[in-house]
Amino acid sequence: MKSKLTMKNLASELDVSVSTVSKALSDSKEISIETRERIKAFAKLYNYKPNSLALKFSSQKTHSIGVIIPEIVHHFFATVLRGIDEYANEKGYNVMVCFSNESYEKEISNVEMLLEGSVDGIIMSISSETQQKNNYNHIKKLAQDKYPIVLFDRIVEEVDCDKIFINDEDSAYKATEYLIETGCKKIVIIKHAENVKIGTLRKNGYLKALAKYNIELDKSLIIEGDEEENIEELLKDLFKDNNNYPDAILATNGEVYASVAMQIAKAKGLSIPDDISIITFVDGLISKYSSPPLTALWQHGFEMGKQAVELLINRIESKEDEYQIQKKVIPTKLKIRQSTRKIKKTIVVQQQDITQEYDVKPIKTN
């Protein structure tokens, strides 16, 4: 039996998005006359009969938005989702959440499913496999069609759409500088795999701080990857030499890895922070309730989610033909807890305090 032609098939054959096909078949003025005619001609040639109910919904606002994130177990993404859901509900929008599980194919599938479900716009953070493949055509098509889309955290500069993110390089620089100013010199950085852009940016910030303070780079102190077991083995190797331990660890890819580092250091009989300081880039429950509590970079995930929805809804509801692309940078704070030494000359800590805040300024954008 011959398979039925779908809107997804049409989009693939014509190298356009499902949204463009849907709008063209409903004669939307958002699509150029030339594109509309081309799509209609192709549909007629193959005797494609669109679902009238689907076309009805595709041409109207549904007051639903789609969200695609790489994973749910990560505290940061869970926090962003809370911000998205709360602000969207305040504005009368429902939220549909999908998970790419760091897969390129799953990410594309998520986009297509959300479009067929007729959401008014999409908020997404790009998967690591998509970055590894360096193929963003499925996102570029949406942007070229002026479909409302906001990228957050893991963004792509070449996609012309709204974006919201932190200054990853400057945040890592400030965290590394703080460790140096407390007397640390042999600083380990645990980072995302090289194909994940934020991992490269955070490494650049780390290298920049070392260079400023004339600390020679030791490449063996750069640990890369996204597999807990692999990183654990690499950390254990660093602690094999009983006379040459690192004196600080900066875990830029999550509090789980900071916790693993802490357990390995403790197993060697090291005191935290007297012998080794530890900073994580995620301020979640693990950071707060570790023993001792971890100094952490606070990325304001809830605020990032809220502002991402605000950008998207403004885009959805804009009546202007030309909409200026927005870039927003969320400032971060370094929450100083008991896993790092204190800068005695500049920070006075009362005995009962366990948390101080250290500002990380946002970069300027056009």
mmCIF file of C-alpha atoms in Angstrom:
data_model
loop_
_atom_site.group_PDB
_atom_site.id
_atom_site.type_symbol
_atom_site.label_atom_id
_atom_site.label_comp_id
_atom_site.label_asym_id
_atom_site.label_seq_id
_atom_site.Cartn_x
_atom_site.Cartn_y
_atom_site.Cartn_z
ATOM 1 C CA MET A 1 0.000 0.000 0.000
ATOM 2 C CA LYS A 2 1.394 3.395 -0.998
ATOM 3 C CA SER A 3 2.246 5.572 1.978
ATOM 4 C CA LYS A 4 0.271 8.788 2.394
ATOM 5 C CA LEU A 5 2.042 12.038 1.556
ATOM 6 C CA THR A 6 2.366 14.251 4.612
ATOM 7 C CA MET A 7 3.117 17.902 5.198
ATOM 8 C CA LYS A 8 6.508 16.789 6.549
ATOM 9 C CA ASN A 9 7.252 15.027 3.219
ATOM 10 C CA LEU A 10 6.355 18.178 1.287
ATOM 11 C CA ALA A 11 8.597 20.315 3.495
ATOM 12 C CA SER A 12 11.508 17.915 3.025
ATOM 13 C CA GLU A 13 11.109 17.762 -0.774
ATOM 14 C CA LEU A 14 10.903 21.549 -1.107
ATOM 15 C CA ASP A 15 13.625 22.238 1.488
ATOM 16 C CA VAL A 16 11.406 24.455 3.606
ATOM 17 C CA SER A 17 9.966 24.119 7.098
ATOM 18 C CA VAL A 18 6.676 22.392 7.912
ATOM 19 C CA SER A 19 5.457 25.787 9.122
ATOM 20 C CA THR A 20 6.093 27.325 5.684
ATOM 21 C CA VAL A 21 4.160 24.541 3.917
ATOM 22 C CA SER A 22 1.261 24.910 6.334
ATOM 23 C CA LYS A 23 1.089 28.690 5.909
ATOM 24 C CA ALA A 24 1.457 28.514 2.135
ATOM 25 C CA LEU A 25 -1.401 26.025 1.803
ATOM 26 C CA SER A 26 -3.598 28.262 3.976
ATOM 27 C CA ASP A 27 -2.636 31.220 1.750
ATOM 28 C CA SER A 28 -0.930 33.137 4.537
ATOM 29 C CA LYS A 29 0.425 36.556 3.542
ATOM 30 C CA GLU A 30 3.491 35.820 5.710
ATOM 31 C CA ILE A 31 4.797 33.676 2.852
ATOM 32 C CA SER A 32 5.856 35.221 -0.459
ATOM 33 C CA ILE A 33 3.585 34.716 -3.484
ATOM 34 C CA GLU A 34 6.354 32.852 -5.319
ATOM 35 C CA THR A 35 6.847 30.384 -2.441
ATOM 36 C CA ARG A 36 3.098 29.933 -1.986
ATOM 37 C CA GLU A 37 2.598 29.120 -5.658
ATOM 38 C CA ARG A 38 5.540 26.720 -5.736
ATOM 39 C CA ILE A 39 4.262 24.791 -2.710
ATOM 40 C CA LYS A 40 0.681 24.706 -3.996
ATOM 41 C CA ALA A 41 1.845 23.472 -7.410
ATOM 42 C CA PHE A 42 3.891 20.698 -5.838
ATOM 43 C CA ALA A 43 0.983 19.677 -3.584
ATOM 44 C CA LYS A 44 -1.354 19.601 -6.599
ATOM 45 C CA LEU A 45 1.100 17.550 -8.664
ATOM 46 C CA TYR A 46 1.193 14.850 -5.994
ATOM 47 C CA ASN A 47 -2.520 15.178 -5.199
ATOM 48 C CA TYR A 48 -1.797 16.190 -1.613
ATOM 49 C CA LYS A 49 -4.943 16.952 0.367
ATOM 50 C CA PRO A 50 -4.173 18.885 3.565
ATOM 51 C CA ASN A 51 -6.128 18.251 6.715
ATOM 52 C CA SER A 52 -8.595 21.134 6.889
ATOM 53 C CA LEU A 53 -8.583 21.136 10.701
ATOM 54 C CA ALA A 54 -4.787 21.302 10.770
ATOM 55 C CA LEU A 55 -4.811 24.212 8.314
ATOM 56 C CA LYS A 56 -7.383 26.011 10.408
ATOM 57 C CA PHE A 57 -5.206 25.764 13.474
ATOM 58 C CA SER A 58 -2.017 26.603 11.560
ATOM 59 C CA SER A 59 -3.480 29.933 10.467
ATOM 60 C CA GLN A 60 -4.648 30.952 13.934
ATOM 61 C CA LYS A 61 -2.937 31.591 17.236
ATOM 62 C CA THR A 62 -3.107 28.592 19.555
ATOM 63 C CA HIS A 63 -1.655 30.343 22.622
ATOM 64 C CA SER A 64 0.735 27.426 23.014
ATOM 65 C CA ILE A 65 4.532 27.524 22.892
ATOM 66 C CA GLY A 66 7.013 24.690 22.496
ATOM 67 C CA VAL A 67 10.204 24.219 24.500
ATOM 68 C CA ILE A 68 13.076 21.910 23.527
ATOM 69 C CA ILE A 69 15.841 21.230 26.051
ATOM 70 C CA PRO A 70 18.769 18.768 25.944
ATOM 71 C CA GLU A 71 17.911 17.065 29.250
ATOM 72 C CA ILE A 72 15.679 17.389 32.301
ATOM 73 C CA VAL A 73 17.973 15.996 35.020
ATOM 74 C CA HIS A 74 20.212 19.061 34.833
ATOM 75 C CA HIS A 75 19.244 21.520 37.592
ATOM 76 C CA PHE A 76 19.843 24.537 35.339
ATOM 77 C CA PHE A 77 17.375 23.406 32.655
ATOM 78 C CA ALA A 78 14.779 22.505 35.276
ATOM 79 C CA THR A 79 15.089 26.016 36.701
ATOM 80 C CA VAL A 80 14.746 27.610 33.255
ATOM 81 C CA LEU A 81 11.610 25.531 32.641
ATOM 82 C CA ARG A 82 10.038 26.850 35.841
ATOM 83 C CA GLY A 83 10.643 30.415 34.670
ATOM 84 C CA ILE A 84 9.212 29.649 31.223
ATOM 85 C CA ASP A 85 6.105 27.938 32.573
ATOM 86 C CA GLU A 86 5.297 30.566 35.194
ATOM 87 C CA TYR A 87 5.612 33.582 32.894
ATOM 88 C CA ALA A 88 3.878 31.848 29.953
ATOM 89 C CA ASN A 89 0.903 30.979 32.155
ATOM 90 C CA GLU A 90 0.702 34.582 33.364
ATOM 91 C CA LYS A 91 0.398 35.655 29.729
ATOM 92 C CA GLY A 92 -2.238 33.036 28.897
ATOM 93 C CA TYR A 93 0.025 30.602 27.045
ATOM 94 C CA ASN A 94 0.345 26.836 27.521
ATOM 95 C CA VAL A 95 3.753 25.151 27.376
ATOM 96 C CA MET A 96 4.671 21.914 25.575
ATOM 97 C CA VAL A 97 8.073 20.520 26.600
ATOM 98 C CA CYS A 98 10.264 18.161 24.538
ATOM 99 C CA PHE A 99 13.666 16.638 25.285
ATOM 100 C CA SER A 100 16.318 16.118 22.621
ATOM 101 C CA ASN A 101 18.450 13.928 24.932
ATOM 102 C CA GLU A 102 21.483 15.595 23.274
ATOM 103 C CA SER A 103 20.488 13.981 19.933
ATOM 104 C CA TYR A 104 20.494 15.802 16.581
ATOM 105 C CA GLU A 105 17.805 13.561 15.068
ATOM 106 C CA LYS A 106 15.601 13.809 18.154
ATOM 107 C CA GLU A 107 15.951 17.583 18.098
ATOM 108 C CA ILE A 108 14.750 17.743 14.476
ATOM 109 C CA SER A 109 11.907 15.378 15.322
ATOM 110 C CA ASN A 110 10.915 17.611 18.250
ATOM 111 C CA VAL A 111 10.820 20.695 16.019
ATOM 112 C CA GLU A 112 8.658 18.945 13.419
ATOM 113 C CA MET A 113 6.289 17.544 16.039
ATOM 114 C CA LEU A 114 5.805 20.944 17.674
ATOM 115 C CA LEU A 115 5.133 22.594 14.305
ATOM 116 C CA GLU A 116 2.584 19.953 13.367
ATOM 117 C CA GLY A 117 0.979 20.526 16.761
ATOM 118 C CA SER A 118 0.649 24.193 15.807
ATOM 119 C CA VAL A 119 2.511 25.964 18.571
ATOM 120 C CA ASP A 120 2.889 29.705 18.078
ATOM 121 C CA GLY A 121 6.635 29.704 18.721
ATOM 122 C CA ILE A 122 9.563 27.661 20.057
ATOM 123 C CA ILE A 123 12.164 28.190 22.791
ATOM 124 C CA MET A 124 15.141 25.852 22.586
ATOM 125 C CA SER A 125 18.643 25.046 23.773
ATOM 126 C CA ILE A 126 20.669 23.204 21.140
ATOM 127 C CA SER A 127 21.806 19.607 21.698
ATOM 128 C CA SER A 128 25.489 18.701 21.903
ATOM 129 C CA GLU A 129 25.196 16.388 18.868
ATOM 130 C CA THR A 130 23.717 19.217 16.783
ATOM 131 C CA GLN A 131 26.723 21.348 17.688
ATOM 132 C CA GLN A 132 29.061 18.480 16.901
ATOM 133 C CA LYS A 133 27.519 18.065 13.439
ATOM 134 C CA ASN A 134 27.509 21.858 13.013
ATOM 135 C CA ASN A 135 24.251 21.531 11.086
ATOM 136 C CA TYR A 136 21.588 24.053 12.030
ATOM 137 C CA ASN A 137 19.457 23.978 8.871
ATOM 138 C CA HIS A 138 16.309 22.968 10.750
ATOM 139 C CA ILE A 139 16.648 26.099 12.909
ATOM 140 C CA LYS A 140 17.779 28.371 10.095
ATOM 141 C CA LYS A 141 14.682 27.488 8.061
ATOM 142 C CA LEU A 142 12.443 28.619 10.902
ATOM 143 C CA ALA A 143 14.336 31.897 11.264
ATOM 144 C CA GLN A 144 14.282 32.542 7.509
ATOM 145 C CA ASP A 145 10.510 32.006 7.514
ATOM 146 C CA LYS A 146 10.274 34.542 10.356
ATOM 147 C CA TYR A 147 8.813 31.873 12.605
ATOM 148 C CA PRO A 148 9.049 32.976 16.279
ATOM 149 C CA ILE A 149 11.999 31.192 17.886
ATOM 150 C CA VAL A 150 14.251 31.989 20.852
ATOM 151 C CA LEU A 151 17.540 30.210 21.544
ATOM 152 C CA PHE A 152 18.795 30.136 25.134
ATOM 153 C CA ASP A 153 22.020 29.086 26.861
ATOM 154 C CA ARG A 154 23.445 27.063 23.931
ATOM 155 C CA ILE A 155 23.037 29.491 21.073
ATOM 156 C CA VAL A 156 24.216 29.727 17.443
ATOM 157 C CA GLU A 157 25.424 33.079 16.168
ATOM 158 C CA GLU A 158 24.712 32.289 12.515
ATOM 159 C CA VAL A 159 20.996 31.750 13.177
ATOM 160 C CA ASP A 160 19.202 35.091 12.892
ATOM 161 C CA CYS A 161 16.762 34.871 15.785
ATOM 162 C CA ASP A 162 16.268 36.112 19.349
ATOM 163 C CA LYS A 163 18.794 34.780 21.867
ATOM 164 C CA ILE A 164 19.320 34.842 25.621
ATOM 165 C CA PHE A 165 22.451 33.568 27.356
ATOM 166 C CA ILE A 166 25.113 34.231 29.981
ATOM 167 C CA ASN A 167 28.608 35.492 29.290
ATOM 168 C CA ASP A 168 30.244 32.066 29.622
ATOM 169 C CA GLU A 169 33.794 33.260 28.990
ATOM 170 C CA ASP A 170 33.666 36.121 31.468
ATOM 171 C CA SER A 171 31.933 33.971 34.098
ATOM 172 C CA ALA A 172 34.682 31.322 33.915
ATOM 173 C CA TYR A 173 37.303 34.068 33.991
ATOM 174 C CA LYS A 174 35.859 35.550 37.183
ATOM 175 C CA ALA A 175 35.575 32.139 38.853
ATOM 176 C CA THR A 176 39.187 31.272 37.957
ATOM 177 C CA GLU A 177 40.377 34.710 39.059
ATOM 178 C CA TYR A 178 38.657 34.233 42.419
ATOM 179 C CA LEU A 179 40.507 30.946 42.924
ATOM 180 C CA ILE A 180 43.822 32.588 42.008
ATOM 181 C CA GLU A 181 43.208 35.488 44.377
ATOM 182 C CA THR A 182 42.680 33.007 47.222
ATOM 183 C CA GLY A 183 46.157 31.587 46.529
ATOM 184 C CA CYS A 184 45.391 28.695 44.150
ATOM 185 C CA LYS A 185 47.772 28.116 41.231
ATOM 186 C CA LYS A 186 47.317 24.501 40.121
ATOM 187 C CA ILE A 187 43.703 24.775 38.966
ATOM 188 C CA VAL A 188 41.861 21.934 37.228
ATOM 189 C CA ILE A 189 39.022 22.799 34.838
ATOM 190 C CA ILE A 190 36.343 20.209 34.024
ATOM 191 C CA LYS A 191 34.536 21.242 30.842
ATOM 192 C CA HIS A 192 32.055 20.069 28.232
ATOM 193 C CA ALA A 193 33.355 18.221 25.186
ATOM 194 C CA GLU A 194 34.979 20.495 22.595
ATOM 195 C CA ASN A 195 31.959 20.341 20.267
ATOM 196 C CA VAL A 196 29.781 22.124 22.863
ATOM 197 C CA LYS A 197 30.382 25.837 22.355
ATOM 198 C CA ILE A 198 29.857 26.870 25.976
ATOM 199 C CA GLY A 199 32.637 24.444 26.953
ATOM 200 C CA THR A 200 35.071 26.257 24.650
ATOM 201 C CA LEU A 201 33.990 29.678 25.910
ATOM 202 C CA ARG A 202 34.428 28.653 29.546
ATOM 203 C CA LYS A 203 37.848 27.193 28.805
ATOM 204 C CA ASN A 204 38.814 30.476 27.128
ATOM 205 C CA GLY A 205 37.837 32.373 30.279
ATOM 206 C CA TYR A 206 39.946 30.007 32.385
ATOM 207 C CA LEU A 207 42.959 30.439 30.076
ATOM 208 C CA LYS A 208 42.515 34.211 30.078
ATOM 209 C CA ALA A 209 42.686 34.332 33.890
ATOM 210 C CA LEU A 210 45.794 32.129 33.999
ATOM 211 C CA ALA A 211 47.498 34.379 31.450
ATOM 212 C CA LYS A 212 46.629 37.549 33.373
ATOM 213 C CA TYR A 213 48.277 36.212 36.522
ATOM 214 C CA ASN A 214 51.246 34.677 34.658
ATOM 215 C CA ILE A 215 50.373 31.105 35.613
ATOM 216 C CA GLU A 216 51.818 28.627 33.123
ATOM 217 C CA LEU A 217 49.235 26.430 31.419
ATOM 218 C CA ASP A 218 49.376 22.732 32.272
ATOM 219 C CA LYS A 219 47.251 20.932 29.671
ATOM 220 C CA SER A 220 46.934 17.887 31.920
ATOM 221 C CA LEU A 221 44.716 20.019 34.179
ATOM 222 C CA ILE A 222 42.089 20.416 31.428
ATOM 223 C CA ILE A 223 39.552 17.589 31.748
ATOM 224 C CA GLU A 224 36.989 17.329 28.992
ATOM 225 C CA GLY A 225 33.852 15.275 28.467
ATOM 226 C CA ASP A 226 30.240 14.637 29.393
ATOM 227 C CA GLU A 227 30.476 11.094 30.770
ATOM 228 C CA GLU A 228 30.656 10.816 34.557
ATOM 229 C CA GLU A 229 32.641 7.561 34.570
ATOM 230 C CA ASN A 230 35.280 8.892 32.168
ATOM 231 C CA ILE A 231 35.748 12.144 34.092
ATOM 232 C CA GLU A 232 35.990 10.239 37.375
ATOM 233 C CA GLU A 233 38.874 8.163 35.993
ATOM 234 C CA LEU A 234 40.674 11.256 34.681
ATOM 235 C CA LEU A 235 40.318 12.958 38.070
ATOM 236 C CA LYS A 236 41.656 9.914 39.891
ATOM 237 C CA ASP A 237 44.736 10.034 37.660
ATOM 238 C CA LEU A 238 45.388 13.618 38.770
ATOM 239 C CA PHE A 239 45.383 12.535 42.407
ATOM 240 C CA LYS A 240 47.789 9.614 41.972
ATOM 241 C CA ASP A 241 50.867 11.676 42.849
ATOM 242 C CA ASN A 242 50.600 12.193 46.602
ATOM 243 C CA ASN A 243 53.076 15.077 46.488
ATOM 244 C CA ASN A 244 51.565 16.992 43.592
ATOM 245 C CA TYR A 245 47.828 17.405 44.064
ATOM 246 C CA PRO A 246 45.885 20.203 42.339
ATOM 247 C CA ASP A 247 44.874 22.961 44.758
ATOM 248 C CA ALA A 248 41.597 23.904 43.028
ATOM 249 C CA ILE A 249 38.946 22.451 40.716
ATOM 250 C CA LEU A 250 36.559 24.442 38.525
ATOM 251 C CA ALA A 251 33.703 22.219 37.312
ATOM 252 C CA THR A 252 32.113 24.198 34.479
ATOM 253 C CA ASN A 253 29.805 21.411 33.243
ATOM 254 C CA GLY A 254 27.788 20.691 36.358
ATOM 255 C CA GLU A 255 27.623 20.158 40.079
ATOM 256 C CA VAL A 256 27.700 16.367 39.723
ATOM 257 C CA TYR A 257 31.300 16.559 38.526
ATOM 258 C CA ALA A 258 32.207 18.963 41.327
ATOM 259 C CA SER A 259 30.730 16.468 43.787
ATOM 260 C CA VAL A 260 32.725 13.619 42.212
ATOM 261 C CA ALA A 261 35.902 15.695 42.539
ATOM 262 C CA MET A 262 35.099 16.404 46.182
ATOM 263 C CA GLN A 263 34.637 12.695 46.973
ATOM 264 C CA ILE A 264 37.944 11.785 45.300
ATOM 265 C CA ALA A 265 39.780 14.523 47.218
ATOM 266 C CA LYS A 266 38.243 13.400 50.511
ATOM 267 C CA ALA A 267 39.222 9.785 49.807
ATOM 268 C CA LYS A 268 42.825 11.014 49.587
ATOM 269 C CA GLY A 269 42.492 12.597 53.014
ATOM 270 C CA LEU A 270 42.454 16.162 51.699
ATOM 271 C CA SER A 271 40.618 18.935 53.521
ATOM 272 C CA ILE A 272 38.220 21.204 51.640
ATOM 273 C CA PRO A 273 38.961 24.086 51.255
ATOM 274 C CA ASP A 274 42.263 24.088 53.197
ATOM 275 C CA ASP A 275 43.984 21.696 50.773
ATOM 276 C CA ILE A 276 41.800 22.078 47.713
ATOM 277 C CA SER A 277 39.083 24.538 46.656
ATOM 278 C CA ILE A 278 36.129 23.572 44.441
ATOM 279 C CA ILE A 279 33.747 25.708 42.345
ATOM 280 C CA THR A 280 30.804 24.492 40.258
ATOM 281 C CA PHE A 281 28.874 26.294 37.488
ATOM 282 C CA VAL A 282 25.490 25.062 38.772
ATOM 283 C CA ASP A 283 23.847 26.225 41.978
ATOM 284 C CA GLY A 284 21.492 23.315 42.657
ATOM 285 C CA LEU A 285 20.612 21.094 45.586
ATOM 286 C CA ILE A 286 23.885 19.159 45.351
ATOM 287 C CA SER A 287 25.834 22.414 45.708
ATOM 288 C CA LYS A 288 23.777 23.619 48.660
ATOM 289 C CA TYR A 289 23.776 20.380 50.631
ATOM 290 C CA SER A 290 27.248 18.992 49.924
ATOM 291 C CA SER A 291 29.635 18.794 52.841
ATOM 292 C CA PRO A 292 30.990 21.410 52.778
ATOM 293 C CA PRO A 293 28.498 23.404 50.632
ATOM 294 C CA LEU A 294 29.941 24.196 47.191
ATOM 295 C CA THR A 295 30.839 27.640 45.946
ATOM 296 C CA ALA A 296 28.732 27.953 42.796
ATOM 297 C CA LEU A 297 28.073 30.184 39.843
ATOM 298 C CA TRP A 298 24.437 31.288 39.961
ATOM 299 C CA GLN A 299 23.182 31.516 36.372
ATOM 300 C CA HIS A 300 19.715 32.931 37.159
ATOM 301 C CA GLY A 301 17.994 30.111 35.246
ATOM 302 C CA PHE A 302 14.512 31.156 36.365
ATOM 303 C CA GLU A 303 15.078 34.701 35.110
ATOM 304 C CA MET A 304 16.508 33.380 31.849
ATOM 305 C CA GLY A 305 13.358 31.311 31.300
ATOM 306 C CA LYS A 306 11.106 34.246 32.099
ATOM 307 C CA GLN A 307 12.927 36.574 29.715
ATOM 308 C CA ALA A 308 13.000 33.908 26.972
ATOM 309 C CA VAL A 309 9.180 33.714 27.098
ATOM 310 C CA GLU A 310 8.917 37.483 27.097
ATOM 311 C CA LEU A 311 11.060 37.671 23.945
ATOM 312 C CA LEU A 312 9.017 34.930 22.269
ATOM 313 C CA ILE A 313 5.595 36.377 23.091
ATOM 314 C CA ASN A 314 6.691 39.833 21.930
ATOM 315 C CA ARG A 315 7.745 38.204 18.667
ATOM 316 C CA ILE A 316 4.486 36.212 18.347
ATOM 317 C CA GLU A 317 2.271 39.200 19.053
ATOM 318 C CA SER A 318 4.258 41.792 17.106
ATOM 319 C CA LYS A 319 2.262 43.403 14.307
ATOM 320 C CA GLU A 320 5.391 44.844 12.673
ATOM 321 C CA ASP A 321 6.649 43.333 9.409
ATOM 322 C CA GLU A 322 10.221 43.958 10.513
ATOM 323 C CA TYR A 323 11.148 42.870 14.019
ATOM 324 C CA GLN A 324 14.544 43.773 15.430
ATOM 325 C CA ILE A 325 16.404 40.684 16.627
ATOM 326 C CA GLN A 326 17.085 40.787 20.362
ATOM 327 C CA LYS A 327 20.151 39.519 22.233
ATOM 328 C CA LYS A 328 19.993 39.441 26.017
ATOM 329 C CA VAL A 329 22.853 38.608 28.346
ATOM 330 C CA ILE A 330 21.952 37.470 31.854
ATOM 331 C CA PRO A 331 24.495 38.504 34.515
ATOM 332 C CA THR A 332 25.827 35.792 36.849
ATOM 333 C CA LYS A 333 26.918 35.763 40.466
ATOM 334 C CA LEU A 334 29.525 33.644 42.206
ATOM 335 C CA LYS A 335 28.058 32.413 45.481
ATOM 336 C CA ILE A 336 30.956 31.932 47.852
ATOM 337 C CA ARG A 337 30.366 29.032 50.213
ATOM 338 C CA GLN A 338 32.621 26.802 52.282
ATOM 339 C CA SER A 339 34.309 24.834 49.474
ATOM 340 C CA THR A 340 36.671 27.711 48.630
ATOM 341 C CA ARG A 341 39.099 29.777 50.641
ATOM 342 C CA LYS A 342 38.276 33.420 51.228
ATOM 343 C CA ILE A 343 40.049 36.501 49.849
ATOM 344 C CA LYS A 344 41.052 37.876 53.231
ATOM 345 C CA LYS A 345 42.049 41.319 52.002
ATOM 346 C CA THR A 346 38.795 42.113 50.225
ATOM 347 C CA ILE A 347 36.084 39.972 51.814
ATOM 348 C CA VAL A 348 35.225 39.994 55.488
ATOM 349 C CA VAL A 349 33.226 36.928 56.490
ATOM 350 C CA GLN A 350 31.397 36.809 59.801
ATOM 351 C CA GLN A 351 31.557 33.485 61.580
ATOM 352 C CA GLN A 352 27.886 32.638 61.015
ATOM 353 C CA ASP A 353 27.931 33.450 57.263
ATOM 354 C CA ILE A 354 28.377 30.669 54.717
ATOM 355 C CA THR A 355 27.469 32.596 51.550
ATOM 356 C CA GLN A 356 28.850 35.750 49.922
ATOM 357 C CA GLU A 357 28.087 37.072 46.436
ATOM 358 C CA TYR A 358 30.724 37.948 43.839
ATOM 359 C CA ASP A 359 29.444 39.838 40.780
ATOM 360 C CA VAL A 360 30.153 38.756 37.224
ATOM 361 C CA LYS A 361 29.324 41.608 34.859
ATOM 362 C CA PRO A 362 27.501 40.943 31.575
ATOM 363 C CA ILE A 363 29.151 41.690 28.229
ATOM 364 C CA LYS A 364 27.808 44.445 26.032
ATOM 365 C CA THR A 365 25.919 43.442 22.898
ATOM 366 C CA ASN A 366 24.728 45.394 19.913
#
